[in-house]
GROMACS .gro file of C-alpha atoms in nm:
model
  254
    1UNK     CA    1  -3.006   1.924  -0.530
    2UNK     CA    2  -3.306   2.088  -0.364
    3UNK     CA    3  -3.462   1.744  -0.315
    4UNK     CA    4  -3.158   1.610  -0.136
    5UNK     CA    5  -3.047   1.870   0.115
    6UNK     CA    6  -3.257   2.040   0.378
    7UNK     CA    7  -3.244   2.406   0.464
    8UNK     CA    8  -3.128   2.570   0.786
    9UNK     CA    9  -3.157   2.381   1.108
   10UNK     CA   10  -3.018   2.041   1.007
   11UNK     CA   11  -3.327   1.888   0.849
   12UNK     CA   12  -3.383   1.586   1.074
   13UNK     CA   13  -3.341   1.767   1.402
   14UNK     CA   14  -3.007   1.604   1.485
   15UNK     CA   15  -2.824   1.937   1.454
   16UNK     CA   16  -2.981   2.065   1.772
   17UNK     CA   17  -3.140   1.913   2.078
   18UNK     CA   18  -3.492   2.007   2.178
   19UNK     CA   19  -3.498   2.353   2.327
   20UNK     CA   20  -3.158   2.453   2.186
   21UNK     CA   21  -3.177   2.791   2.008
   22UNK     CA   22  -3.089   2.773   1.640
   23UNK     CA   23  -2.855   3.018   1.474
   24UNK     CA   24  -3.052   3.183   1.195
   25UNK     CA   25  -2.767   3.194   0.944
   26UNK     CA   26  -2.433   3.028   0.893
   27UNK     CA   27  -2.149   3.275   0.876
   28UNK     CA   28  -1.795   3.254   0.735
   29UNK     CA   29  -1.512   3.281   0.987
   30UNK     CA   30  -1.175   3.449   0.945
   31UNK     CA   31  -1.021   3.637   0.657
   32UNK     CA   32  -1.103   3.540   0.297
   33UNK     CA   33  -0.865   3.294   0.131
   34UNK     CA   34  -0.932   3.420  -0.220
   35UNK     CA   35  -1.192   3.577  -0.447
   36UNK     CA   36  -1.320   3.426  -0.773
   37UNK     CA   37  -1.553   3.540  -1.051
   38UNK     CA   38  -1.672   3.885  -1.145
   39UNK     CA   39  -1.992   4.085  -1.113
   40UNK     CA   40  -2.289   3.881  -0.994
   41UNK     CA   41  -2.076   3.565  -1.013
   42UNK     CA   42  -1.818   3.699  -0.769
   43UNK     CA   43  -1.754   3.464  -0.475
   44UNK     CA   44  -1.540   3.502  -0.165
   45UNK     CA   45  -1.377   3.183  -0.038
   46UNK     CA   46  -1.315   3.109   0.331
   47UNK     CA   47  -1.138   2.845   0.535
   48UNK     CA   48  -1.407   2.801   0.800
   49UNK     CA   49  -1.766   2.879   0.899
   50UNK     CA   50  -1.989   2.857   1.205
   51UNK     CA   51  -2.346   2.744   1.239
   52UNK     CA   52  -2.553   2.664   1.546
   53UNK     CA   53  -2.248   2.713   1.770
   54UNK     CA   54  -2.050   2.455   1.572
   55UNK     CA   55  -1.724   2.531   1.393
   56UNK     CA   56  -1.643   2.370   1.056
   57UNK     CA   57  -1.325   2.394   0.848
   58UNK     CA   58  -1.200   2.287   0.507
   59UNK     CA   59  -1.127   1.911   0.490
   60UNK     CA   60  -1.358   1.834   0.783
   61UNK     CA   61  -1.571   1.523   0.739
   62UNK     CA   62  -1.931   1.611   0.821
   63UNK     CA   63  -2.282   1.469   0.828
   64UNK     CA   64  -2.517   1.648   0.588
   65UNK     CA   65  -2.889   1.658   0.665
   66UNK     CA   66  -3.115   1.507   0.396
   67UNK     CA   67  -3.451   1.660   0.319
   68UNK     CA   68  -3.617   1.322   0.359
   69UNK     CA   69  -3.614   1.272   0.737
   70UNK     CA   70  -3.644   0.895   0.697
   71UNK     CA   71  -3.302   0.876   0.530
   72UNK     CA   72  -2.967   0.853   0.704
   73UNK     CA   73  -2.752   1.168   0.696
   74UNK     CA   74  -2.521   1.199   0.399
   75UNK     CA   75  -2.145   1.212   0.457
   76UNK     CA   76  -1.913   1.458   0.283
   77UNK     CA   77  -1.572   1.622   0.310
   78UNK     CA   78  -1.579   2.003   0.300
   79UNK     CA   79  -1.372   2.115   0.000
   80UNK     CA   80  -1.479   2.480  -0.035
   81UNK     CA   81  -1.669   2.745   0.162
   82UNK     CA   82  -1.800   3.039  -0.041
   83UNK     CA   83  -2.008   3.351   0.005
   84UNK     CA   84  -2.183   3.498  -0.299
   85UNK     CA   85  -2.221   3.870  -0.364
   86UNK     CA   86  -2.579   3.854  -0.229
   87UNK     CA   87  -2.453   3.704   0.097
   88UNK     CA   88  -2.554   3.343   0.025
   89UNK     CA   89  -2.308   3.101   0.185
   90UNK     CA   90  -2.249   2.755   0.037
   91UNK     CA   91  -2.029   2.454   0.103
   92UNK     CA   92  -1.878   2.232  -0.166
   93UNK     CA   93  -1.890   1.876  -0.039
   94UNK     CA   94  -1.705   1.575  -0.175
   95UNK     CA   95  -1.939   1.284  -0.121
   96UNK     CA   96  -1.876   0.960   0.063
   97UNK     CA   97  -2.134   0.696  -0.033
   98UNK     CA   98  -2.304   0.445   0.192
   99UNK     CA   99  -2.334   0.103   0.020
  100UNK     CA  100  -2.713   0.132   0.000
  101UNK     CA  101  -2.681   0.468  -0.179
  102UNK     CA  102  -2.523   0.294  -0.478
  103UNK     CA  103  -2.822   0.191  -0.688
  104UNK     CA  104  -2.876  -0.101  -0.919
  105UNK     CA  105  -3.176  -0.201  -1.124
  106UNK     CA  106  -3.430  -0.381  -0.912
  107UNK     CA  107  -3.315  -0.243  -0.577
  108UNK     CA  108  -3.028  -0.120  -0.366
  109UNK     CA  109  -2.699  -0.274  -0.264
  110UNK     CA  110  -2.772  -0.429   0.073
  111UNK     CA  111  -2.518  -0.390   0.351
  112UNK     CA  112  -2.517  -0.510   0.709
  113UNK     CA  113  -2.238  -0.274   0.813
  114UNK     CA  114  -2.356   0.082   0.875
  115UNK     CA  115  -1.998   0.198   0.926
  116UNK     CA  116  -1.881   0.129   0.569
  117UNK     CA  117  -1.842   0.418   0.323
  118UNK     CA  118  -1.699   0.457  -0.027
  119UNK     CA  119  -1.490   0.757  -0.129
  120UNK     CA  120  -1.581   0.935  -0.451
  121UNK     CA  121  -1.465   1.227  -0.664
  122UNK     CA  122  -1.820   1.363  -0.690
  123UNK     CA  123  -1.874   1.720  -0.564
  124UNK     CA  124  -2.191   1.920  -0.498
  125UNK     CA  125  -2.271   2.260  -0.349
  126UNK     CA  126  -2.502   2.253  -0.047
  127UNK     CA  127  -2.623   2.522   0.196
  128UNK     CA  128  -2.392   2.559   0.494
  129UNK     CA  129  -2.694   2.519   0.722
  130UNK     CA  130  -2.727   2.157   0.608
  131UNK     CA  131  -2.407   2.065   0.796
  132UNK     CA  132  -2.512   1.878   1.111
  133UNK     CA  133  -2.184   1.802   1.285
  134UNK     CA  134  -1.837   1.661   1.224
  135UNK     CA  135  -1.771   1.290   1.201
  136UNK     CA  136  -1.461   1.069   1.191
  137UNK     CA  137  -1.372   0.875   0.875
  138UNK     CA  138  -1.080   0.631   0.863
  139UNK     CA  139  -0.921   0.561   0.522
  140UNK     CA  140  -0.766   0.214   0.541
  141UNK     CA  141  -0.608   0.029   0.246
  142UNK     CA  142  -0.702  -0.339   0.217
  143UNK     CA  143  -0.350  -0.453   0.310
  144UNK     CA  144  -0.383  -0.285   0.652
  145UNK     CA  145  -0.564  -0.418   0.956
  146UNK     CA  146  -0.879  -0.232   1.054
  147UNK     CA  147  -0.871  -0.021   1.372
  148UNK     CA  148  -1.046  -0.152   1.682
  149UNK     CA  149  -1.385   0.027   1.690
  150UNK     CA  150  -1.383   0.070   2.067
  151UNK     CA  151  -1.046   0.246   2.046
  152UNK     CA  152  -1.095   0.436   1.719
  153UNK     CA  153  -1.468   0.472   1.645
  154UNK     CA  154  -1.574   0.612   1.309
  155UNK     CA  155  -1.665   0.526   0.952
  156UNK     CA  156  -1.432   0.302   0.749
  157UNK     CA  157  -1.341   0.364   0.382
  158UNK     CA  158  -1.165   0.087   0.189
  159UNK     CA  159  -1.307   0.148  -0.158
  160UNK     CA  160  -1.363   0.423  -0.414
  161UNK     CA  161  -1.689   0.461  -0.606
  162UNK     CA  162  -1.646   0.585  -0.962
  163UNK     CA  163  -1.987   0.740  -1.029
  164UNK     CA  164  -1.904   0.799  -1.397
  165UNK     CA  165  -1.791   0.447  -1.491
  166UNK     CA  166  -2.013   0.302  -1.216
  167UNK     CA  167  -1.752   0.079  -1.059
  168UNK     CA  168  -1.601   0.016  -0.717
  169UNK     CA  169  -1.224   0.038  -0.684
  170UNK     CA  170  -0.991  -0.067  -0.406
  171UNK     CA  171  -0.852   0.209  -0.186
  172UNK     CA  172  -0.476   0.189  -0.231
  173UNK     CA  173  -0.181   0.420  -0.187
  174UNK     CA  174  -0.023   0.368  -0.528
  175UNK     CA  175  -0.267   0.266  -0.801
  176UNK     CA  176  -0.435   0.595  -0.896
  177UNK     CA  177  -0.325   0.870  -1.129
  178UNK     CA  178  -0.169   1.201  -1.029
  179UNK     CA  179  -0.418   1.435  -0.857
  180UNK     CA  180  -0.660   1.162  -0.748
  181UNK     CA  181  -0.378   0.953  -0.606
  182UNK     CA  182  -0.256   1.255  -0.411
  183UNK     CA  183  -0.604   1.301  -0.261
  184UNK     CA  184  -0.619   0.940  -0.148
  185UNK     CA  185  -0.260   0.944  -0.020
  186UNK     CA  186  -0.332   1.250   0.196
  187UNK     CA  187  -0.646   1.091   0.342
  188UNK     CA  188  -0.462   0.767   0.426
  189UNK     CA  189  -0.178   0.970   0.577
  190UNK     CA  190  -0.425   1.174   0.784
  191UNK     CA  191  -0.573   0.850   0.921
  192UNK     CA  192  -0.227   0.722   1.013
  193UNK     CA  193  -0.141   1.047   1.187
  194UNK     CA  194  -0.461   1.025   1.389
  195UNK     CA  195  -0.419   0.668   1.516
  196UNK     CA  196  -0.068   0.558   1.424
  197UNK     CA  197   0.059   0.328   1.154
  198UNK     CA  198  -0.171   0.031   1.109
  199UNK     CA  199  -0.011  -0.317   1.097
  200UNK     CA  200  -0.022  -0.499   0.766
  201UNK     CA  201  -0.225  -0.811   0.691
  202UNK     CA  202  -0.047  -1.131   0.610
  203UNK     CA  203  -0.088  -1.224   0.242
  204UNK     CA  204  -0.342  -1.496   0.322
  205UNK     CA  205  -0.531  -1.251   0.545
  206UNK     CA  206  -0.570  -1.009   0.253
  207UNK     CA  207  -0.722  -1.283   0.038
  208UNK     CA  208  -0.957  -1.386   0.318
  209UNK     CA  209  -1.051  -1.021   0.380
  210UNK     CA  210  -1.133  -0.965   0.012
  211UNK     CA  211  -1.340  -1.284   0.010
  212UNK     CA  212  -1.542  -1.147   0.301
  213UNK     CA  213  -1.594  -0.821   0.116
  214UNK     CA  214  -1.708  -1.014  -0.189
  215UNK     CA  215  -1.961  -1.209   0.015
  216UNK     CA  216  -2.090  -0.897   0.193
  217UNK     CA  217  -2.103  -0.672  -0.110
  218UNK     CA  218  -2.203  -0.916  -0.384
  219UNK     CA  219  -2.476  -0.784  -0.613
  220UNK     CA  220  -2.530  -1.095  -0.821
  221UNK     CA  221  -2.379  -1.115  -1.170
  222UNK     CA  222  -2.716  -1.097  -1.339
  223UNK     CA  223  -2.761  -0.745  -1.198
  224UNK     CA  224  -2.412  -0.608  -1.267
  225UNK     CA  225  -2.468  -0.478  -1.617
  226UNK     CA  226  -2.648  -0.151  -1.546
  227UNK     CA  227  -2.661   0.052  -1.226
  228UNK     CA  228  -2.895   0.345  -1.175
  229UNK     CA  229  -2.678   0.593  -0.987
  230UNK     CA  230  -2.953   0.850  -0.945
  231UNK     CA  231  -3.086   0.888  -0.593
  232UNK     CA  232  -3.451   0.845  -0.500
  233UNK     CA  233  -3.466   1.199  -0.364
  234UNK     CA  234  -3.404   1.363  -0.700
  235UNK     CA  235  -3.027   1.410  -0.713
  236UNK     CA  236  -2.854   1.285  -1.026
  237UNK     CA  237  -2.480   1.238  -1.055
  238UNK     CA  238  -2.464   1.327  -1.422
  239UNK     CA  239  -2.345   1.682  -1.360
  240UNK     CA  240  -2.011   1.601  -1.208
  241UNK     CA  241  -1.680   1.627  -1.388
  242UNK     CA  242  -1.562   1.298  -1.534
  243UNK     CA  243  -1.351   1.119  -1.275
  244UNK     CA  244  -1.146   0.864  -1.461
  245UNK     CA  245  -0.986   0.618  -1.221
  246UNK     CA  246  -0.701   0.377  -1.280
  247UNK     CA  247  -0.704   0.187  -0.951
  248UNK     CA  248  -0.759  -0.185  -0.901
  249UNK     CA  249  -1.114  -0.313  -0.909
  250UNK     CA  250  -1.273  -0.492  -0.617
  251UNK     CA  251  -1.342  -0.854  -0.697
  252UNK     CA  252  -1.707  -0.751  -0.646
  253UNK     CA  253  -1.686  -0.469  -0.900
  254UNK     CA  254  -2.015  -0.322  -1.012
   0.00000   0.00000   0.00000
């Protein structure tokens, strides 16, 4: 993880404009939610933290500064905020993948749409100081029309990346199992609350939309057998808990 996330200050400078004083340390805000562990492993969990005059809370979507300044910021949802016994403060982020971050042998998955992300069940702990600022992520099932960017700007998620089985699944509101389905349902519901209920596609529109996705996201069948899901900056996804998914595969499944 040390190769992926920068330390305090936002890494690529986007966390603060030139001349803006930087807060030396991130600090938890409010009363603790709970305490876990014992002895040196004891951690205090919070619902919010502040860094560089910015306020972050659980379930916020945020940009995370990479150590490599040439890379785009990572995107994550804050799932936990903890302070260790020695005062170290960390954030547990649930990662949202850009198409080009999903690796295959011989290169990356090329995408011409910088606003597309894939949801995942992969979590990592990162320093709170790596949080740059909040961002907006819309979770839109394929049977719904996409929001107008000029009215509702933000990233769009219509698929789920299973980093264990190395496949892309459709984002739906009914095809996943138990806890994972609840996560997705809440994210779709949060999107609807933010911008209203999205109109549905006509049946033929759904087919046409999936065909466009297939054309945009096609990897080539000869390269679909094995996908290297490690990242060039040293982070490997092998440490996450197995995230078995039962949703429907994209026609361009990896």
